[in-house]
């Protein structure tokens, strides 16, 4: 794309506004922030990188960008696979990695978090109080809460517990002109006015930059049981899924066909049966008889093999 006319002016304005601490123009450093993990995407070259330390830093950055008409690409920890953090030529990359404040309110069962925290850090902080933050994207150990909010991330347990937006009580967001707004609050019953926070969750930074999230926590779940079943054809596995969800709501339910199993085994060999037509993986964390119901559903649809365990290591 053609160069952004005001890129150099944006560099000068950002340095004047924020200084050399959060603002980086060194090409070698900026280069590491050009892209996420979306390999097919070819990123552009940013004019500057801003590693925001406060909401005020984000506000100042967006005011400069808005005044000079310079595009901004928000970035969390750069673990995404969809190219959402890929820079364009002459843009400002705005990183929220240093916004890492966290507060756990056990009585209200709420976490107030900065977007730079990793999902796993929020889970661990909640667990220290006997609480649980359910959304579990497959990259939960490395992805940021800000990225989860921006993409409305889900995970295996969404079948029972929902996705990120189901746990957002409130947000602090900086709009394109640098205005900071608070949406929602710290209570579940917050029905005054429009529910604008749901508009921002999943908007991938196109409407504003999330600088704080207020998240609903749950009591820690009981120990889970895991059921693994293999089937001679995918249709039978699908019928088993129908039986399971008609009777109960599993904590997780994943169906893989032969091609998916082979791909997983190539990436991380673990002795999967790549000759089977399909594999069904279910996890239950409710009443003890839920796992038995899953086993019965699989057997009723002619599963070749069914196993159940509550051993975490297994």
mmCIF file with all atom_site columns, C-alpha atoms in Angstrom, residues 68-203:
data_model
loop_
_atom_site.group_PDB
_atom_site.id
_atom_site.type_symbol
_atom_site.label_atom_id
_atom_site.label_alt_id
_atom_site.label_comp_id
_atom_site.label_asym_id
_atom_site.label_entity_id
_atom_site.label_seq_id
_atom_site.pdbx_PDB_ins_code
_atom_site.Cartn_x
_atom_site.Cartn_y
_atom_site.Cartn_z
_atom_site.occupancy
_atom_site.B_iso_or_equiv
_atom_site.pdbx_formal_charge
_atom_site.auth_seq_id
_atom_site.auth_comp_id
_atom_site.auth_asym_id
_atom_site.auth_atom_id
_atom_site.pdbx_PDB_model_num
ATOM 1   C CA . UNK A 1 68  ? -2.932  13.028  11.910 1.00 0.00 ? 68  UNK A CA 1
ATOM 2   C CA . UNK A 1 69  ? -5.150  10.365  10.274 1.00 0.00 ? 69  UNK A CA 1
ATOM 3   C CA . UNK A 1 70  ? -2.635  7.586   10.915 1.00 0.00 ? 70  UNK A CA 1
ATOM 4   C CA . UNK A 1 71  ? -3.983  4.009   11.233 1.00 0.00 ? 71  UNK A CA 1
ATOM 5   C CA . UNK A 1 72  ? -3.573  2.149   14.525 1.00 0.00 ? 72  UNK A CA 1
ATOM 6   C CA . UNK A 1 73  ? -3.164  -1.623  14.842 1.00 0.00 ? 73  UNK A CA 1
ATOM 7   C CA . UNK A 1 74  ? -3.859  -2.820  18.414 1.00 0.00 ? 74  UNK A CA 1
ATOM 8   C CA . UNK A 1 75  ? -1.840  -5.740  19.712 1.00 0.00 ? 75  UNK A CA 1
ATOM 9   C CA . UNK A 1 76  ? -2.017  -7.989  22.748 1.00 0.00 ? 76  UNK A CA 1
ATOM 10  C CA . UNK A 1 77  ? 0.618   -10.719 23.037 1.00 0.00 ? 77  UNK A CA 1
ATOM 11  C CA . UNK A 1 78  ? 0.729   -11.551 19.332 1.00 0.00 ? 78  UNK A CA 1
ATOM 12  C CA . UNK A 1 79  ? -0.430  -15.167 19.689 1.00 0.00 ? 79  UNK A CA 1
ATOM 13  C CA . UNK A 1 80  ? -3.389  -14.935 17.300 1.00 0.00 ? 80  UNK A CA 1
ATOM 14  C CA . UNK A 1 81  ? -3.607  -17.046 14.161 1.00 0.00 ? 81  UNK A CA 1
ATOM 15  C CA . UNK A 1 82  ? -5.969  -14.831 12.171 1.00 0.00 ? 82  UNK A CA 1
ATOM 16  C CA . UNK A 1 83  ? -3.747  -11.872 11.309 1.00 0.00 ? 83  UNK A CA 1
ATOM 17  C CA . UNK A 1 84  ? -5.594  -9.411  13.516 1.00 0.00 ? 84  UNK A CA 1
ATOM 18  C CA . UNK A 1 85  ? -2.345  -7.891  14.792 1.00 0.00 ? 85  UNK A CA 1
ATOM 19  C CA . UNK A 1 86  ? -0.610  -7.666  11.422 1.00 0.00 ? 86  UNK A CA 1
ATOM 20  C CA . UNK A 1 87  ? 0.749   -4.179  10.846 1.00 0.00 ? 87  UNK A CA 1
ATOM 21  C CA . UNK A 1 88  ? 0.167   -2.091  7.741  1.00 0.00 ? 88  UNK A CA 1
ATOM 22  C CA . UNK A 1 89  ? 2.749   0.280   6.311  1.00 0.00 ? 89  UNK A CA 1
ATOM 23  C CA . UNK A 1 90  ? 3.053   3.526   8.232  1.00 0.00 ? 90  UNK A CA 1
ATOM 24  C CA . UNK A 1 91  ? 0.725   2.523   11.067 1.00 0.00 ? 91  UNK A CA 1
ATOM 25  C CA . UNK A 1 92  ? 1.128   2.837   14.810 1.00 0.00 ? 92  UNK A CA 1
ATOM 26  C CA . UNK A 1 93  ? 1.234   -0.537  16.563 1.00 0.00 ? 93  UNK A CA 1
ATOM 27  C CA . UNK A 1 94  ? -0.366  -0.054  19.976 1.00 0.00 ? 94  UNK A CA 1
ATOM 28  C CA . UNK A 1 95  ? 0.614   -2.822  22.389 1.00 0.00 ? 95  UNK A CA 1
ATOM 29  C CA . UNK A 1 96  ? -1.324  -3.416  25.608 1.00 0.00 ? 96  UNK A CA 1
ATOM 30  C CA . UNK A 1 97  ? 1.132   -6.025  26.929 1.00 0.00 ? 97  UNK A CA 1
ATOM 31  C CA . UNK A 1 98  ? 2.145   -3.863  29.922 1.00 0.00 ? 98  UNK A CA 1
ATOM 32  C CA . UNK A 1 99  ? -1.419  -3.211  31.135 1.00 0.00 ? 99  UNK A CA 1
ATOM 33  C CA . UNK A 1 100 ? -1.308  -6.030  33.680 1.00 0.00 ? 100 UNK A CA 1
ATOM 34  C CA . UNK A 1 101 ? -3.218  -4.855  36.765 1.00 0.00 ? 101 UNK A CA 1
ATOM 35  C CA . UNK A 1 102 ? -5.459  -7.426  38.406 1.00 0.00 ? 102 UNK A CA 1
ATOM 36  C CA . UNK A 1 103 ? -7.918  -7.391  41.296 1.00 0.00 ? 103 UNK A CA 1
ATOM 37  C CA . UNK A 1 104 ? -9.899  -10.390 42.522 1.00 0.00 ? 104 UNK A CA 1
ATOM 38  C CA . UNK A 1 105 ? -13.017 -9.648  44.580 1.00 0.00 ? 105 UNK A CA 1
ATOM 39  C CA . UNK A 1 106 ? -13.945 -13.028 46.109 1.00 0.00 ? 106 UNK A CA 1
ATOM 40  C CA . UNK A 1 107 ? -17.125 -11.741 47.742 1.00 0.00 ? 107 UNK A CA 1
ATOM 41  C CA . UNK A 1 108 ? -18.499 -10.368 44.473 1.00 0.00 ? 108 UNK A CA 1
ATOM 42  C CA . UNK A 1 109 ? -16.907 -13.208 42.440 1.00 0.00 ? 109 UNK A CA 1
ATOM 43  C CA . UNK A 1 110 ? -15.385 -10.665 40.064 1.00 0.00 ? 110 UNK A CA 1
ATOM 44  C CA . UNK A 1 111 ? -11.962 -10.112 38.495 1.00 0.00 ? 111 UNK A CA 1
ATOM 45  C CA . UNK A 1 112 ? -10.878 -6.680  37.252 1.00 0.00 ? 112 UNK A CA 1
ATOM 46  C CA . UNK A 1 113 ? -8.044  -7.236  34.800 1.00 0.00 ? 113 UNK A CA 1
ATOM 47  C CA . UNK A 1 114 ? -5.715  -5.445  32.444 1.00 0.00 ? 114 UNK A CA 1
ATOM 48  C CA . UNK A 1 115 ? -5.624  -6.666  28.828 1.00 0.00 ? 115 UNK A CA 1
ATOM 49  C CA . UNK A 1 116 ? -1.943  -7.614  28.997 1.00 0.00 ? 116 UNK A CA 1
ATOM 50  C CA . UNK A 1 117 ? -2.533  -10.479 31.422 1.00 0.00 ? 117 UNK A CA 1
ATOM 51  C CA . UNK A 1 118 ? -2.485  -13.994 30.037 1.00 0.00 ? 118 UNK A CA 1
ATOM 52  C CA . UNK A 1 119 ? -5.662  -16.032 30.298 1.00 0.00 ? 119 UNK A CA 1
ATOM 53  C CA . UNK A 1 120 ? -3.875  -18.566 32.507 1.00 0.00 ? 120 UNK A CA 1
ATOM 54  C CA . UNK A 1 121 ? -2.812  -15.824 34.929 1.00 0.00 ? 121 UNK A CA 1
ATOM 55  C CA . UNK A 1 122 ? -6.434  -14.830 35.443 1.00 0.00 ? 122 UNK A CA 1
ATOM 56  C CA . UNK A 1 123 ? -7.368  -18.479 35.983 1.00 0.00 ? 123 UNK A CA 1
ATOM 57  C CA . UNK A 1 124 ? -4.582  -18.919 38.542 1.00 0.00 ? 124 UNK A CA 1
ATOM 58  C CA . UNK A 1 125 ? -5.465  -15.724 40.410 1.00 0.00 ? 125 UNK A CA 1
ATOM 59  C CA . UNK A 1 126 ? -9.113  -16.806 40.579 1.00 0.00 ? 126 UNK A CA 1
ATOM 60  C CA . UNK A 1 127 ? -8.175  -20.338 41.672 1.00 0.00 ? 127 UNK A CA 1
ATOM 61  C CA . UNK A 1 128 ? -6.237  -18.912 44.633 1.00 0.00 ? 128 UNK A CA 1
ATOM 62  C CA . UNK A 1 129 ? -9.637  -17.810 45.984 1.00 0.00 ? 129 UNK A CA 1
ATOM 63  C CA . UNK A 1 130 ? -11.463 -21.028 45.112 1.00 0.00 ? 130 UNK A CA 1
ATOM 64  C CA . UNK A 1 131 ? -12.960 -19.453 41.987 1.00 0.00 ? 131 UNK A CA 1
ATOM 65  C CA . UNK A 1 132 ? -12.790 -20.151 38.275 1.00 0.00 ? 132 UNK A CA 1
ATOM 66  C CA . UNK A 1 133 ? -12.664 -18.202 35.020 1.00 0.00 ? 133 UNK A CA 1
ATOM 67  C CA . UNK A 1 134 ? -14.090 -20.700 32.484 1.00 0.00 ? 134 UNK A CA 1
ATOM 68  C CA . UNK A 1 135 ? -13.207 -19.471 28.933 1.00 0.00 ? 135 UNK A CA 1
ATOM 69  C CA . UNK A 1 136 ? -10.379 -21.741 27.801 1.00 0.00 ? 136 UNK A CA 1
ATOM 70  C CA . UNK A 1 137 ? -9.097  -21.079 24.270 1.00 0.00 ? 137 UNK A CA 1
ATOM 71  C CA . UNK A 1 138 ? -6.547  -23.675 23.213 1.00 0.00 ? 138 UNK A CA 1
ATOM 72  C CA . UNK A 1 139 ? -3.814  -21.046 23.610 1.00 0.00 ? 139 UNK A CA 1
ATOM 73  C CA . UNK A 1 140 ? -4.921  -20.107 27.156 1.00 0.00 ? 140 UNK A CA 1
ATOM 74  C CA . UNK A 1 141 ? -1.389  -20.487 28.535 1.00 0.00 ? 141 UNK A CA 1
ATOM 75  C CA . UNK A 1 142 ? 0.038   -17.828 26.197 1.00 0.00 ? 142 UNK A CA 1
ATOM 76  C CA . UNK A 1 143 ? -2.831  -15.671 24.897 1.00 0.00 ? 143 UNK A CA 1
ATOM 77  C CA . UNK A 1 144 ? -3.833  -12.374 26.483 1.00 0.00 ? 144 UNK A CA 1
ATOM 78  C CA . UNK A 1 145 ? -7.134  -11.519 28.103 1.00 0.00 ? 145 UNK A CA 1
ATOM 79  C CA . UNK A 1 146 ? -7.207  -8.436  25.891 1.00 0.00 ? 146 UNK A CA 1
ATOM 80  C CA . UNK A 1 147 ? -6.997  -10.645 22.828 1.00 0.00 ? 147 UNK A CA 1
ATOM 81  C CA . UNK A 1 148 ? -9.722  -12.895 24.249 1.00 0.00 ? 148 UNK A CA 1
ATOM 82  C CA . UNK A 1 149 ? -11.976 -9.881  24.730 1.00 0.00 ? 149 UNK A CA 1
ATOM 83  C CA . UNK A 1 150 ? -11.171 -8.506  21.291 1.00 0.00 ? 150 UNK A CA 1
ATOM 84  C CA . UNK A 1 151 ? -12.014 -11.790 19.553 1.00 0.00 ? 151 UNK A CA 1
ATOM 85  C CA . UNK A 1 152 ? -14.682 -13.141 21.928 1.00 0.00 ? 152 UNK A CA 1
ATOM 86  C CA . UNK A 1 153 ? -12.577 -16.262 22.406 1.00 0.00 ? 153 UNK A CA 1
ATOM 87  C CA . UNK A 1 154 ? -14.192 -19.537 23.380 1.00 0.00 ? 154 UNK A CA 1
ATOM 88  C CA . UNK A 1 155 ? -12.645 -22.938 23.964 1.00 0.00 ? 155 UNK A CA 1
ATOM 89  C CA . UNK A 1 156 ? -13.580 -26.539 24.590 1.00 0.00 ? 156 UNK A CA 1
ATOM 90  C CA . UNK A 1 157 ? -15.739 -25.767 27.613 1.00 0.00 ? 157 UNK A CA 1
ATOM 91  C CA . UNK A 1 158 ? -17.923 -23.275 25.722 1.00 0.00 ? 158 UNK A CA 1
ATOM 92  C CA . UNK A 1 159 ? -20.434 -26.069 25.072 1.00 0.00 ? 159 UNK A CA 1
ATOM 93  C CA . UNK A 1 160 ? -21.482 -25.818 28.730 1.00 0.00 ? 160 UNK A CA 1
ATOM 94  C CA . UNK A 1 161 ? -20.006 -22.599 30.064 1.00 0.00 ? 161 UNK A CA 1
ATOM 95  C CA . UNK A 1 162 ? -20.142 -20.198 27.131 1.00 0.00 ? 162 UNK A CA 1
ATOM 96  C CA . UNK A 1 163 ? -17.562 -17.869 25.585 1.00 0.00 ? 163 UNK A CA 1
ATOM 97  C CA . UNK A 1 164 ? -15.790 -14.705 26.714 1.00 0.00 ? 164 UNK A CA 1
ATOM 98  C CA . UNK A 1 165 ? -18.741 -12.344 26.293 1.00 0.00 ? 165 UNK A CA 1
ATOM 99  C CA . UNK A 1 166 ? -20.765 -14.434 28.749 1.00 0.00 ? 166 UNK A CA 1
ATOM 100 C CA . UNK A 1 167 ? -18.311 -13.421 31.497 1.00 0.00 ? 167 UNK A CA 1
ATOM 101 C CA . UNK A 1 168 ? -17.866 -9.719  30.759 1.00 0.00 ? 168 UNK A CA 1
ATOM 102 C CA . UNK A 1 169 ? -19.589 -7.482  33.292 1.00 0.00 ? 169 UNK A CA 1
ATOM 103 C CA . UNK A 1 170 ? -17.825 -4.269  32.357 1.00 0.00 ? 170 UNK A CA 1
ATOM 104 C CA . UNK A 1 171 ? -15.151 -2.698  30.175 1.00 0.00 ? 171 UNK A CA 1
ATOM 105 C CA . UNK A 1 172 ? -13.000 0.385   30.043 1.00 0.00 ? 172 UNK A CA 1
ATOM 106 C CA . UNK A 1 173 ? -12.527 1.333   26.393 1.00 0.00 ? 173 UNK A CA 1
ATOM 107 C CA . UNK A 1 174 ? -10.656 4.153   24.667 1.00 0.00 ? 174 UNK A CA 1
ATOM 108 C CA . UNK A 1 175 ? -12.425 5.387   21.538 1.00 0.00 ? 175 UNK A CA 1
ATOM 109 C CA . UNK A 1 176 ? -10.751 6.572   18.344 1.00 0.00 ? 176 UNK A CA 1
ATOM 110 C CA . UNK A 1 177 ? -10.672 10.216  19.461 1.00 0.00 ? 177 UNK A CA 1
ATOM 111 C CA . UNK A 1 178 ? -8.953  9.318   22.746 1.00 0.00 ? 178 UNK A CA 1
ATOM 112 C CA . UNK A 1 179 ? -12.051 9.433   24.936 1.00 0.00 ? 179 UNK A CA 1
ATOM 113 C CA . UNK A 1 180 ? -12.083 6.786   27.690 1.00 0.00 ? 180 UNK A CA 1
ATOM 114 C CA . UNK A 1 181 ? -15.493 5.336   28.526 1.00 0.00 ? 181 UNK A CA 1
ATOM 115 C CA . UNK A 1 182 ? -16.713 2.791   31.057 1.00 0.00 ? 182 UNK A CA 1
ATOM 116 C CA . UNK A 1 183 ? -19.339 0.302   30.002 1.00 0.00 ? 183 UNK A CA 1
ATOM 117 C CA . UNK A 1 184 ? -21.255 -1.988  32.348 1.00 0.00 ? 184 UNK A CA 1
ATOM 118 C CA . UNK A 1 185 ? -20.141 -2.450  35.947 1.00 0.00 ? 185 UNK A CA 1
ATOM 119 C CA . UNK A 1 186 ? -19.350 -5.023  38.613 1.00 0.00 ? 186 UNK A CA 1
ATOM 120 C CA . UNK A 1 187 ? -22.799 -6.553  39.059 1.00 0.00 ? 187 UNK A CA 1
ATOM 121 C CA . UNK A 1 188 ? -24.644 -9.185  37.051 1.00 0.00 ? 188 UNK A CA 1
ATOM 122 C CA . UNK A 1 189 ? -27.925 -7.264  37.219 1.00 0.00 ? 189 UNK A CA 1
ATOM 123 C CA . UNK A 1 190 ? -26.873 -4.076  35.449 1.00 0.00 ? 190 UNK A CA 1
ATOM 124 C CA . UNK A 1 191 ? -29.752 -3.217  33.136 1.00 0.00 ? 191 UNK A CA 1
ATOM 125 C CA . UNK A 1 192 ? -29.564 0.576   32.918 1.00 0.00 ? 192 UNK A CA 1
ATOM 126 C CA . UNK A 1 193 ? -29.094 1.813   29.364 1.00 0.00 ? 193 UNK A CA 1
ATOM 127 C CA . UNK A 1 194 ? -27.751 0.021   26.319 1.00 0.00 ? 194 UNK A CA 1
ATOM 128 C CA . UNK A 1 195 ? -25.546 -3.037  26.788 1.00 0.00 ? 195 UNK A CA 1
ATOM 129 C CA . UNK A 1 196 ? -22.686 -1.533  24.769 1.00 0.00 ? 196 UNK A CA 1
ATOM 130 C CA . UNK A 1 197 ? -20.014 -3.764  26.249 1.00 0.00 ? 197 UNK A CA 1
ATOM 131 C CA . UNK A 1 198 ? -21.278 -6.655  24.134 1.00 0.00 ? 198 UNK A CA 1
ATOM 132 C CA . UNK A 1 199 ? -20.724 -4.534  21.040 1.00 0.00 ? 199 UNK A CA 1
ATOM 133 C CA . UNK A 1 200 ? -17.038 -4.122  21.879 1.00 0.00 ? 200 UNK A CA 1
ATOM 134 C CA . UNK A 1 201 ? -16.364 -7.757  22.819 1.00 0.00 ? 201 UNK A CA 1
ATOM 135 C CA . UNK A 1 202 ? -15.352 -9.424  19.559 1.00 0.00 ? 202 UNK A CA 1
ATOM 136 C CA . UNK A 1 203 ? -14.862 -6.154  17.659 1.00 0.00 ? 203 UNK A CA 1
#
